[in-house]
C-alpha cells in the first residue's frame, strides 16, 4: 500500500508539535492543514478541533507528530511524540521528523491497534496551502473513466483545504492557548475601514434593490404595453440594452449570498463589466463635449445626409436608363424609378426640417454615454436605423414585389404541371385544369416572367444597400455583445492570479535519497484563456438577428425580409 501525505510547504520550518488535518480513507491519503506546536494542553486541542469540525463540517483530527530537531534537541522528545499517539488515538499515527536543514525527512507509520500491521510506502507531497485554498478547481468537461476518478480525488483535497478556511482566520493580536503554524500564521489584522464598508454595504444594497425593483415594476407596468410604447420598447436596441443592464444591477445589488463559486464569479464578472462599461462611456462623453465636437458633428451630419441622397438619386437615374446595357421594361422601370425618387425627395425634406434641432438632440444623446459605452453604441445603432429608414423602405418595396412575382411564378409553374398547393394538408396535390385556366395562366406566367428582370434588378440593388447597413449595425452589436459577455474579472484573475482558476495539478519529482520517502511538489495548472471564456461567459441579450448563411441566402432568394431588429421573444441566451 502507498500512503500519500500532502504536507504544506509553509510548515516545513515550524516548531515541533502535532499534525492536524484530515484522513481520507478512500484514497489512503492524509491532508495536513497545520502544526500545533508546544506547549499545548491536549484537552484544549480536542475542544478546538471539535469547534472546527462543527463549523467547517470537515473531519479534522490529530494525524501524527512533527519533529524539527533544529529547534528541539532533547533526547526524550521522540519518545514523548510517540506517547502522544496514545492520547489522541488516531490510526495510523504518522511521524515526520526533520533533521537540521536537511531536505530529506524521515517518515514512519505506527499502527499500535492493528493486529496485522502492513508495511506501507510513503509519498510526501508538498503543496502551497495558500494557493490551494484560494483556487477553484475546474475539472474537464469530458470527464469519463479514469479522468473522472482523478478529478474527484483532486476535488476532495482542494475541498478539504478550502472548507478549512476558519482554521486559518486568526486575529493577529489574539494570543490564544493554541499556537498554530500554517500559511497565515501571523494572523489577520482587522481594518476599521473594511469593517465600516461591510456594515454600510448591506443597507446600500437594500436601498439599491428597492429602487431597481421599483424601476423594474414601472417597466413591466401596463402603460408600456400599449401600442406605441410597446412597439418602441421591443424594436429599439437601446431599450433592450437598458433592460439587460437593469437585470445586471439587480443581480449585483442582491443581498442574497452567493451559493457557490460560480455564482460569486458571475457577480464579480458582471460588476467589473458594468464598471468598465460606465468608465468607457464617461470617457466617450468627456471626449464629445470637449472642443465643441457635438457642434462639429451636427454641422457634418446634414451635408453627409444630402450627399447620400444625391448618390441615391444618381443610382436611380442609372437604373431608369439602361444599367450595364441591360434591356429593361421601360414602363415598369419608369414607375419604380419615379416612385423611389419621390421617397428620396420626402426624405430630404424630413432631414432639413429636423436640421435646427439636430445639435440639441445630439447634445442630449451624448449624455446617455454616462450609462455606459454599450448604451451609447445601441443609441448609435438606432440613429443609423432612423437615418437609413428610406433605404429600408426601398428594400421592403423591392422585396415585396420580387417575392410576389417569385411566388406567382412558382404557383403558375405548378399549374402547367397539373399540380396545386393543398393549404389544409400543406403539400402539393394533383389537379386537372380546363383550357381557359391554362390559357390565362400562360398569359400571367409570360407577363410575370418578362417583368421579373426589372423587379429583380431593383431588388438586388436595394438589398445590397440594406446589407451594407445591416453589416454596420451588426459590427456595432458585436462590440456590444463583446462588452456584455466577456468575463473580464475572470480574465484579469487568470492573468494576475492564475492559480485561482485551476484546471488540474501536476507533480514534479524532487531530489531523492535512498531510504527516504519519495518527494513530490504539487503545482497548479491554470485554466486556459479559452476555458475561462467558455466557463464564465455571461449571457447576452443582443437584439440583432443571427441567421445562418443558408437561411440568409434562402431569404434573399425568395425575397423574404431581413428585419433590422429581432422579435422580443427571440432573445439569445
Coordinates of C-alpha atoms in Angstrom, one line a residue:
X1 CA 0.0 0.0 0.0
X2 CA 1.1 3.6 -0.7
X3 CA 0.2 6.3 1.7
X4 CA 0.2 9.9 0.3
X5 CA 0.9 12.7 2.7
X6 CA 0.0 16.2 1.5
X7 CA 2.2 18.5 3.5
X8 CA 2.0 22.3 3.3
X9 CA 5.3 23.8 2.4
X10 CA 4.8 26.7 4.7
X11 CA 5.1 24.3 7.7
X12 CA 8.5 23.0 6.8
X13 CA 10.2 25.3 9.3
X14 CA 7.6 25.0 12.1
X15 CA 8.5 24.1 15.6
X16 CA 7.9 20.6 16.8
X17 CA 4.4 19.6 17.6
X18 CA 1.5 17.6 16.3
X19 CA 0.0 17.5 12.8
X20 CA -3.7 18.3 12.4
X21 CA -5.6 17.6 9.2
X22 CA -7.9 15.2 7.5
X23 CA -7.6 11.5 6.9
X24 CA -9.1 10.4 3.5
X25 CA -9.5 6.7 3.8
X26 CA -10.9 6.2 0.3
X27 CA -7.7 7.5 -1.2
X28 CA -5.4 6.3 1.6
X29 CA -4.2 9.9 1.8
X30 CA -3.5 12.4 4.5
X31 CA -4.0 16.2 4.1
X32 CA -2.0 18.1 6.7
X33 CA -3.5 21.5 7.4
X34 CA -1.5 22.9 10.3
X35 CA 1.0 22.2 13.0
X36 CA 0.2 22.7 16.7
X37 CA 3.5 23.2 18.4
X38 CA 4.4 23.1 22.1
X39 CA 3.4 23.9 24.7
X40 CA -0.3 22.8 24.5
X41 CA -2.9 21.1 26.6
X42 CA -4.5 18.0 24.8
X43 CA -7.9 18.8 26.1
X44 CA -7.9 22.3 24.7
X45 CA -6.7 20.9 21.3
X46 CA -9.6 18.4 21.2
X47 CA -12.1 21.1 22.1
X48 CA -10.6 23.4 19.4
X49 CA -10.8 20.6 16.8
X50 CA -14.4 19.9 17.8
X51 CA -15.4 23.5 17.2
X52 CA -13.6 23.5 13.8
X53 CA -15.4 20.3 12.8
X54 CA -18.8 21.8 13.8
X55 CA -18.2 25.0 11.7
X56 CA -16.4 23.5 8.6
X57 CA -18.1 20.1 8.5
X58 CA -14.7 18.6 7.9
X59 CA -13.4 15.7 10.0
X60 CA -10.3 17.4 11.3
X61 CA -8.2 15.4 13.7
X62 CA -4.7 14.9 15.0
X63 CA -2.9 12.8 12.5
X64 CA 0.6 12.4 14.0
X65 CA 3.7 14.2 15.2
X66 CA 6.1 16.6 13.7
X67 CA 9.7 16.9 14.9
X68 CA 12.1 19.6 13.9
X69 CA 15.5 18.8 15.5
X70 CA 16.8 22.3 14.7
X71 CA 14.7 23.8 17.4
X72 CA 14.3 20.8 19.8
X73 CA 17.4 18.8 20.8
X74 CA 16.2 16.9 23.8
X75 CA 16.7 13.1 23.6
X76 CA 13.3 12.4 25.2
X77 CA 11.4 14.3 22.5
X78 CA 10.9 11.4 20.1
X79 CA 9.6 9.2 22.9
X80 CA 7.2 12.0 24.0
X81 CA 5.9 12.4 20.5
X82 CA 5.3 8.7 20.2
X83 CA 3.3 8.8 23.5
X84 CA 1.0 11.4 22.0
X85 CA -0.4 8.7 19.8
X86 CA -2.0 7.1 22.9
X87 CA -3.7 10.4 23.9
X88 CA -5.2 11.3 20.5
X89 CA -5.7 7.7 19.3
X90 CA -5.5 8.1 15.6
X91 CA -4.9 5.1 13.4
X92 CA -2.4 5.2 11.6
X93 CA -0.2 7.5 13.6
X94 CA 2.3 9.4 11.3
X95 CA 5.7 10.6 12.5
X96 CA 7.6 13.1 10.4
X97 CA 10.9 14.3 11.5
X98 CA 13.3 16.9 10.0
X99 CA 17.0 16.9 11.0
X100 CA 18.6 20.3 10.8
X101 CA 18.5 21.9 7.4
X102 CA 18.2 18.6 5.6
X103 CA 15.8 18.5 2.7
X104 CA 15.2 14.8 3.2
X105 CA 12.8 14.0 6.1
X106 CA 12.2 10.7 7.9
X107 CA 8.6 9.4 7.8
X108 CA 7.2 6.5 9.6
X109 CA 3.8 5.0 10.4
X110 CA 2.7 3.5 13.7
X111 CA -0.2 1.1 13.9
X112 CA -0.5 0.1 17.5
X113 CA -4.1 -1.1 17.4
X114 CA -3.7 -3.1 14.2
X115 CA -3.3 -6.9 14.6
X116 CA -1.6 -7.3 11.2
X117 CA 0.4 -4.1 10.6
X118 CA 1.3 -3.7 6.9
X119 CA 4.5 -2.1 5.6
X120 CA 3.3 1.0 3.7
X121 CA 5.3 3.1 1.3
X122 CA 5.1 6.9 2.0
X123 CA 4.9 9.5 -0.7
X124 CA 5.5 13.0 0.7
X125 CA 3.7 15.7 -1.5
X126 CA 4.4 19.3 -0.8
X127 CA 1.7 21.8 -1.7
X128 CA 1.2 25.6 -1.5
X129 CA -1.5 25.9 1.1
X130 CA -2.5 29.5 0.2
X131 CA -2.8 28.8 -3.5
X132 CA -4.8 25.6 -2.9
X133 CA -7.2 27.3 -0.5
X134 CA -7.8 30.3 -2.8
X135 CA -8.1 28.3 -6.0
X136 CA -11.2 26.9 -7.6
X137 CA -10.8 23.6 -9.3
X138 CA -12.4 23.3 -12.8
X139 CA -12.5 19.6 -13.8
X140 CA -12.5 18.9 -17.6
X141 CA -16.0 18.9 -19.1
X142 CA -15.5 15.5 -20.8
X143 CA -14.7 13.6 -17.6
X144 CA -15.0 9.9 -18.2
X145 CA -13.5 6.8 -16.6
X146 CA -10.0 7.4 -15.1
X147 CA -10.2 11.2 -15.7
X148 CA -13.4 11.5 -13.7
X149 CA -11.9 9.5 -10.8
X150 CA -8.7 11.7 -10.8
X151 CA -10.9 14.8 -10.8
X152 CA -12.9 13.6 -7.8
X153 CA -9.7 12.8 -5.9
X154 CA -8.4 16.3 -6.5
X155 CA -11.7 17.8 -5.6
X156 CA -11.5 16.1 -2.2
X157 CA -8.1 17.5 -1.5
X158 CA -8.9 21.0 -2.7
X159 CA -12.3 21.0 -0.9
X160 CA -10.6 19.9 2.4
X161 CA -8.2 22.9 2.3
X162 CA -10.9 25.4 1.1
X163 CA -13.5 24.4 3.7
X164 CA -10.9 24.6 6.5
X165 CA -10.6 28.4 6.0
X166 CA -11.8 29.0 9.5
X167 CA -8.7 27.2 10.8
X168 CA -6.5 29.9 9.2
X169 CA -8.5 33.0 10.2
X170 CA -6.6 34.0 13.4
X171 CA -6.6 37.5 14.7
X172 CA -3.1 39.0 14.8
X173 CA -3.4 40.4 18.3
X174 CA -5.4 37.5 19.8
X175 CA -3.0 35.2 21.6
X176 CA -5.0 32.1 22.3
X177 CA -3.9 29.0 24.2
X178 CA -3.1 27.1 21.0
X179 CA -0.3 28.1 18.7
X180 CA -0.7 27.1 15.1
X181 CA 1.6 27.2 12.1
X182 CA 0.0 27.5 8.7
X183 CA 0.2 29.8 5.7
X184 CA -1.4 32.6 7.7
X185 CA 0.4 32.1 11.0
X186 CA 1.0 35.8 11.5
X187 CA -2.8 36.4 11.7
X188 CA -5.1 38.8 10.1
X189 CA -5.0 42.4 11.0
X190 CA -8.5 43.9 11.3
X191 CA -9.2 47.1 9.3
X192 CA -11.7 49.7 10.6
X193 CA -12.4 50.9 7.0
X194 CA -13.1 47.4 5.8
X195 CA -15.5 46.8 8.7
X196 CA -17.3 50.1 8.1
X197 CA -17.7 49.3 4.4
X198 CA -19.1 45.9 5.3
X199 CA -21.6 47.4 7.6
X200 CA -22.6 50.1 5.1
X201 CA -22.9 47.8 2.1
X202 CA -26.0 46.0 3.5
X203 CA -28.3 49.0 3.7
X204 CA -26.9 50.4 0.5
X205 CA -27.6 47.1 -1.4
X206 CA -31.1 47.0 0.2
X207 CA -31.9 50.6 -0.9
X208 CA -30.5 50.0 -4.4
X209 CA -32.5 46.7 -4.7
X210 CA -35.7 48.6 -3.7
X211 CA -35.1 51.3 -6.3
X212 CA -34.3 48.8 -9.0
X213 CA -37.4 46.7 -8.2
X214 CA -39.5 49.9 -8.4
X215 CA -38.0 50.8 -11.7
X216 CA -38.5 47.2 -13.0
X217 CA -42.1 47.3 -11.9
X218 CA -42.6 50.5 -13.8
X219 CA -41.0 48.9 -16.9
X220 CA -43.4 45.9 -16.6
X221 CA -46.5 48.0 -16.0
X222 CA -49.5 48.1 -18.3
X223 CA -48.6 51.6 -19.5
X224 CA -45.7 50.2 -21.6
X225 CA -47.9 47.5 -23.1
X226 CA -49.9 50.0 -25.2
X227 CA -49.1 50.0 -28.9
X228 CA -46.7 52.9 -29.4
X229 CA -44.6 52.3 -26.3
X230 CA -44.6 48.5 -26.6
X231 CA -43.6 48.8 -30.2
X232 CA -40.6 51.1 -29.4
X233 CA -39.6 49.0 -26.4
X234 CA -39.5 45.8 -28.4
X235 CA -37.8 47.3 -31.5
X236 CA -35.2 49.7 -30.2
X237 CA -31.9 48.1 -29.2
X238 CA -31.3 50.8 -26.6
X239 CA -34.4 49.7 -24.7
X240 CA -33.2 46.1 -24.8
X241 CA -29.7 47.1 -23.6
X242 CA -31.2 49.2 -20.7
X243 CA -33.3 46.2 -19.7
X244 CA -30.3 44.0 -19.8
X245 CA -28.3 46.3 -17.6
X246 CA -31.2 46.6 -15.2
X247 CA -31.1 42.9 -14.7
X248 CA -27.3 43.1 -14.1
X249 CA -27.8 45.8 -11.4
X250 CA -30.4 43.6 -9.7
X251 CA -28.0 40.7 -9.6
X252 CA -25.2 42.8 -8.2
X253 CA -27.3 44.6 -5.6
X254 CA -29.0 41.4 -4.3
X255 CA -28.4 40.9 -0.6
X256 CA -28.6 37.1 -1.1
X257 CA -25.3 35.4 -0.6
X258 CA -23.7 33.5 -3.5
X259 CA -24.3 29.8 -3.0
X260 CA -21.2 28.6 -4.8
X261 CA -18.1 29.8 -6.6
X262 CA -19.7 30.0 -10.0
X263 CA -22.4 32.5 -8.7
X264 CA -19.7 34.5 -7.0
X265 CA -17.6 34.7 -10.1
X266 CA -20.7 35.7 -12.1
X267 CA -21.4 38.6 -9.8
X268 CA -17.8 39.7 -10.0
X269 CA -17.8 39.5 -13.8
X270 CA -21.0 41.5 -14.0
X271 CA -19.7 44.1 -11.6
X272 CA -16.4 44.5 -13.4
X273 CA -18.1 44.5 -16.9
X274 CA -20.5 47.2 -15.7
X275 CA -17.7 49.3 -14.1
X276 CA -15.6 49.2 -17.2
X277 CA -18.6 49.9 -19.4
X278 CA -19.5 53.0 -17.4
X279 CA -15.9 54.2 -17.3
X280 CA -15.6 53.9 -21.1
X281 CA -18.9 55.7 -21.5
X282 CA -17.7 58.6 -19.3
X283 CA -14.5 58.8 -21.3
X284 CA -16.6 59.0 -24.5
X285 CA -18.8 61.6 -23.1
X286 CA -15.9 63.8 -21.9
X287 CA -14.4 63.5 -25.4
X288 CA -17.6 64.5 -27.1
X289 CA -18.2 67.6 -25.0
X290 CA -14.6 68.8 -25.3
X291 CA -13.8 71.4 -28.0
X292 CA -17.4 71.6 -29.2
X293 CA -17.2 68.3 -31.0
X294 CA -21.0 67.9 -30.7
X295 CA -21.5 71.1 -32.8
X296 CA -19.0 69.9 -35.4
X297 CA -20.8 66.6 -35.7
X298 CA -24.2 68.2 -36.1
X299 CA -22.8 70.5 -38.8
X300 CA -21.3 67.5 -40.7
X301 CA -24.4 65.3 -40.4
X302 CA -26.7 67.4 -42.8
X303 CA -24.1 67.6 -45.7
X304 CA -23.5 63.8 -45.4
X305 CA -27.3 63.1 -45.5
X306 CA -27.6 65.3 -48.6
X307 CA -24.6 63.6 -50.2
X308 CA -26.2 60.2 -49.6
X309 CA -29.5 61.3 -51.0
X310 CA -27.7 62.7 -54.1
X311 CA -25.9 59.4 -54.6
X312 CA -29.2 57.5 -54.4
X313 CA -30.8 59.8 -56.9
X314 CA -27.9 59.2 -59.3
X315 CA -28.3 55.5 -58.7
X316 CA -32.0 55.6 -59.5
X317 CA -31.3 57.7 -62.7
X318 CA -28.9 55.0 -63.8
X319 CA -31.4 52.2 -63.1
X320 CA -34.1 54.1 -65.1
X321 CA -31.9 54.1 -68.2
X322 CA -30.0 51.0 -69.5
X323 CA -28.0 49.8 -66.5
X324 CA -24.9 47.8 -67.6
X325 CA -26.5 47.6 -71.1
X326 CA -29.5 45.5 -69.9
X327 CA -32.8 45.9 -71.7
X328 CA -35.4 46.7 -69.0
X329 CA -39.2 47.0 -69.2
X330 CA -39.4 50.8 -69.7
X331 CA -42.9 51.3 -68.3
X332 CA -42.3 49.4 -65.1
X333 CA -38.8 50.9 -64.9
X334 CA -40.1 54.5 -65.0
X335 CA -42.9 53.8 -62.5
X336 CA -40.5 52.3 -60.0
X337 CA -37.8 55.0 -60.5
X338 CA -40.2 57.9 -60.0
X339 CA -41.8 56.2 -57.0
X340 CA -38.4 55.9 -55.3
X341 CA -37.3 59.4 -56.4
X342 CA -40.4 60.8 -54.7
X343 CA -39.4 59.0 -51.4
X344 CA -35.9 60.5 -51.6
X345 CA -37.5 63.9 -52.0
X346 CA -39.6 63.3 -48.9
X347 CA -36.5 62.2 -47.0
X348 CA -34.5 65.3 -47.9
X349 CA -37.4 67.5 -46.7
X350 CA -37.6 65.5 -43.5
X351 CA -33.9 65.9 -42.8
X352 CA -33.9 69.7 -43.5
X353 CA -36.9 70.0 -41.2
X354 CA -35.0 68.5 -38.4
X355 CA -31.8 70.3 -39.0
X356 CA -32.4 73.1 -36.4
X357 CA -32.8 70.5 -33.7
X358 CA -30.1 68.1 -34.6
X359 CA -27.4 69.7 -32.4
X360 CA -29.7 69.7 -29.4
X361 CA -30.7 66.1 -30.0
X362 CA -27.0 65.1 -30.2
X363 CA -26.3 67.0 -27.0
X364 CA -28.8 65.1 -25.0
X365 CA -27.9 61.8 -26.7
X366 CA -24.3 62.4 -25.6
X367 CA -25.4 62.5 -22.0
X368 CA -26.6 58.9 -22.3
X369 CA -22.9 57.8 -22.5
X370 CA -22.8 58.1 -18.7
X371 CA -25.0 54.9 -18.6
X372 CA -22.2 53.0 -20.4
X373 CA -20.5 52.6 -23.7
X374 CA -22.9 49.8 -24.7
X375 CA -25.9 52.1 -24.3
X376 CA -24.2 54.8 -26.4
X377 CA -23.4 52.2 -29.1
X378 CA -27.0 50.9 -29.1
X379 CA -28.2 54.5 -29.5
X380 CA -25.8 54.9 -32.4
X381 CA -27.3 51.8 -34.0
X382 CA -30.8 53.1 -33.5
X383 CA -29.7 56.5 -35.1
X384 CA -28.3 54.7 -38.1
X385 CA -31.5 52.8 -38.4
X386 CA -33.5 56.0 -38.4
X387 CA -31.2 57.8 -40.8
X388 CA -31.3 54.9 -43.2
X389 CA -35.0 54.4 -42.9
X390 CA -35.6 55.4 -46.6
X391 CA -33.1 52.6 -47.7
X392 CA -35.1 50.2 -45.6
X393 CA -38.3 51.3 -47.2
X394 CA -36.8 50.8 -50.7
X395 CA -35.7 47.4 -49.7
X396 CA -39.1 46.4 -48.3
X397 CA -40.9 47.7 -51.5
X398 CA -38.4 45.8 -53.8
X399 CA -38.6 42.6 -51.7
X400 CA -42.4 42.6 -51.6
X401 CA -42.6 43.0 -55.4
X402 CA -39.9 40.4 -56.0
X403 CA -41.5 38.0 -53.5
X404 CA -44.9 38.4 -55.2
X405 CA -43.6 37.6 -58.6
X406 CA -41.5 34.6 -57.4
X407 CA -44.4 33.0 -55.6
X408 CA -46.7 33.9 -58.6
X409 CA -44.3 32.2 -61.0
X410 CA -44.0 29.1 -58.8
X411 CA -47.8 28.8 -58.5
X412 CA -48.2 29.1 -62.3
X413 CA -45.4 26.6 -62.9
X414 CA -47.4 24.1 -60.8
X415 CA -50.4 24.9 -63.0
X416 CA -48.5 23.8 -66.1
X417 CA -47.6 20.5 -64.4
X418 CA -51.2 19.8 -63.3
X419 CA -50.4 20.4 -59.6
X420 CA -51.7 22.7 -56.9
X421 CA -50.8 23.6 -53.3
X422 CA -53.1 22.0 -50.7
X423 CA -53.4 24.5 -48.0
X424 CA -55.1 22.2 -45.5
X425 CA -52.5 19.4 -45.8
X426 CA -49.6 21.6 -46.6
X427 CA -48.5 19.6 -49.6
X428 CA -48.6 19.6 -53.4
X429 CA -51.5 17.6 -54.9
X430 CA -52.6 16.7 -58.5
X431 CA -55.3 18.8 -60.1
X432 CA -57.0 18.9 -63.5
X433 CA -57.4 22.4 -65.2
X434 CA -59.6 23.3 -68.1
X435 CA -58.4 25.1 -71.3
X436 CA -59.4 28.6 -70.1
X437 CA -57.5 28.3 -66.9
X438 CA -54.4 27.1 -68.8
X439 CA -54.7 30.0 -71.2
X440 CA -55.0 32.7 -68.5
X441 CA -52.2 31.0 -66.6
X442 CA -49.9 31.1 -69.6
X443 CA -50.6 34.8 -70.1
X444 CA -49.9 35.6 -66.5
X445 CA -46.8 33.5 -66.4
X446 CA -45.4 35.3 -69.5
X447 CA -46.1 38.7 -68.1
X448 CA -44.6 38.0 -64.7
X449 CA -41.6 36.3 -66.4
X450 CA -40.7 39.3 -68.6
X451 CA -41.3 41.8 -65.7
X452 CA -39.1 39.7 -63.4
X453 CA -35.6 41.1 -64.6
X454 CA -36.7 44.7 -63.9
X455 CA -38.0 43.9 -60.4
X456 CA -35.1 41.6 -59.6
X457 CA -32.6 44.4 -60.5
X458 CA -34.2 46.9 -58.2
X459 CA -34.5 44.3 -55.5
X460 CA -30.8 43.3 -55.9
X461 CA -29.6 46.9 -55.7
X462 CA -31.6 47.8 -52.7
X463 CA -30.8 44.5 -51.0
X464 CA -27.1 45.3 -51.3
X465 CA -27.7 48.7 -49.8
X466 CA -29.7 47.1 -47.0
X467 CA -27.0 44.5 -46.3
X468 CA -24.4 47.3 -46.1
X469 CA -26.5 49.0 -43.3
X470 CA -27.0 45.6 -41.6
X471 CA -23.3 44.9 -41.6
X472 CA -22.5 48.2 -40.0
X473 CA -25.2 47.7 -37.3
X474 CA -24.0 44.1 -36.9
X475 CA -20.5 45.2 -36.1
X476 CA -21.8 47.7 -33.5
X477 CA -23.8 44.9 -31.9
X478 CA -20.9 42.5 -31.9
X479 CA -18.9 45.1 -29.9
X480 CA -21.9 45.4 -27.5
X481 CA -22.1 41.7 -27.1
X482 CA -18.3 41.5 -26.5
X483 CA -18.5 44.0 -23.7
X484 CA -21.6 42.4 -22.2
X485 CA -20.5 38.8 -22.4
X486 CA -16.7 38.9 -21.8
X487 CA -15.8 37.7 -18.3
X488 CA -13.4 40.5 -17.6
X489 CA -12.9 39.7 -13.9
X490 CA -12.1 36.1 -14.7
X491 CA -9.6 37.1 -17.4
X492 CA -7.9 39.6 -15.1
X493 CA -7.8 36.9 -12.4
X494 CA -6.3 34.4 -14.9
X495 CA -3.6 37.0 -15.9
X496 CA -2.6 38.1 -12.4
X497 CA -3.6 35.2 -10.1
X498 CA -3.6 32.2 -12.4
X499 CA -3.7 29.7 -9.6
X500 CA -7.2 30.9 -8.6
X501 CA -8.6 29.2 -11.7
X502 CA -7.2 25.7 -11.6
X503 CA -7.7 23.2 -14.3
X504 CA -5.8 20.5 -12.6
X505 CA -2.4 19.8 -11.0
X506 CA 1.0 18.4 -12.0
X507 CA 3.5 16.7 -9.8
X508 CA 7.2 17.4 -10.1
X509 CA 9.7 14.9 -8.7
X510 CA 12.2 16.4 -6.3
X511 CA 15.6 15.3 -5.4
X512 CA 15.6 11.8 -3.9
X513 CA 17.8 9.9 -1.3
X514 CA 17.9 6.2 -0.6
X515 CA 15.9 5.2 2.4
X516 CA 13.8 8.4 2.4
X517 CA 10.3 8.7 1.2
X518 CA 9.5 9.8 -2.4
X519 CA 9.2 13.6 -2.5
X520 CA 6.8 15.4 -5.0
X521 CA 5.9 19.0 -5.5
X522 CA 2.2 19.6 -6.4
X523 CA 1.8 22.6 -8.8
X524 CA -1.5 24.0 -10.1
X525 CA -2.2 24.0 -13.8
X526 CA -4.2 27.2 -14.6
X527 CA -7.3 27.2 -16.7
X528 CA -6.6 28.3 -20.3
X529 CA -8.0 31.6 -21.5
X530 CA -10.4 29.8 -23.9
X531 CA -11.6 27.7 -21.0
X532 CA -12.1 30.8 -18.8
X533 CA -14.3 32.5 -21.5
X534 CA -16.2 29.3 -22.1
X535 CA -16.8 28.7 -18.4
X536 CA -17.7 32.2 -17.2
X537 CA -19.1 33.8 -20.4
X538 CA -22.0 36.0 -19.5
X539 CA -25.3 35.6 -21.3
X540 CA -26.1 38.2 -24.0
X541 CA -29.3 39.8 -25.0
X542 CA -28.4 41.1 -28.4
X543 CA -31.4 42.4 -30.3
X544 CA -29.8 41.8 -33.7
X545 CA -30.7 38.8 -35.9
X546 CA -28.2 35.9 -36.1
X547 CA -29.2 33.8 -39.1
X548 CA -27.1 31.1 -40.6
X549 CA -25.6 31.6 -44.1
X550 CA -28.0 29.1 -45.6
X551 CA -31.0 30.7 -44.0
X552 CA -29.9 34.2 -45.1
X553 CA -29.3 33.0 -48.7
X554 CA -32.7 31.4 -48.8
X555 CA -34.4 34.6 -47.5
X556 CA -32.6 36.7 -50.2
X557 CA -33.5 34.3 -53.0
X558 CA -37.2 34.2 -52.0
X559 CA -37.4 37.9 -51.2
X560 CA -38.2 37.4 -47.6
X561 CA -37.5 40.4 -45.4
X562 CA -34.3 40.8 -43.3
X563 CA -35.7 42.6 -40.3
X564 CA -33.5 45.3 -38.6
X565 CA -34.5 44.1 -35.2
X566 CA -35.2 40.8 -33.6
X567 CA -38.6 39.9 -32.2
X568 CA -39.0 40.3 -28.5
X569 CA -39.3 36.6 -27.8
X570 CA -36.1 35.6 -29.7
X571 CA -33.5 36.6 -27.1
X572 CA -30.1 34.9 -27.3
X573 CA -29.2 33.3 -24.0

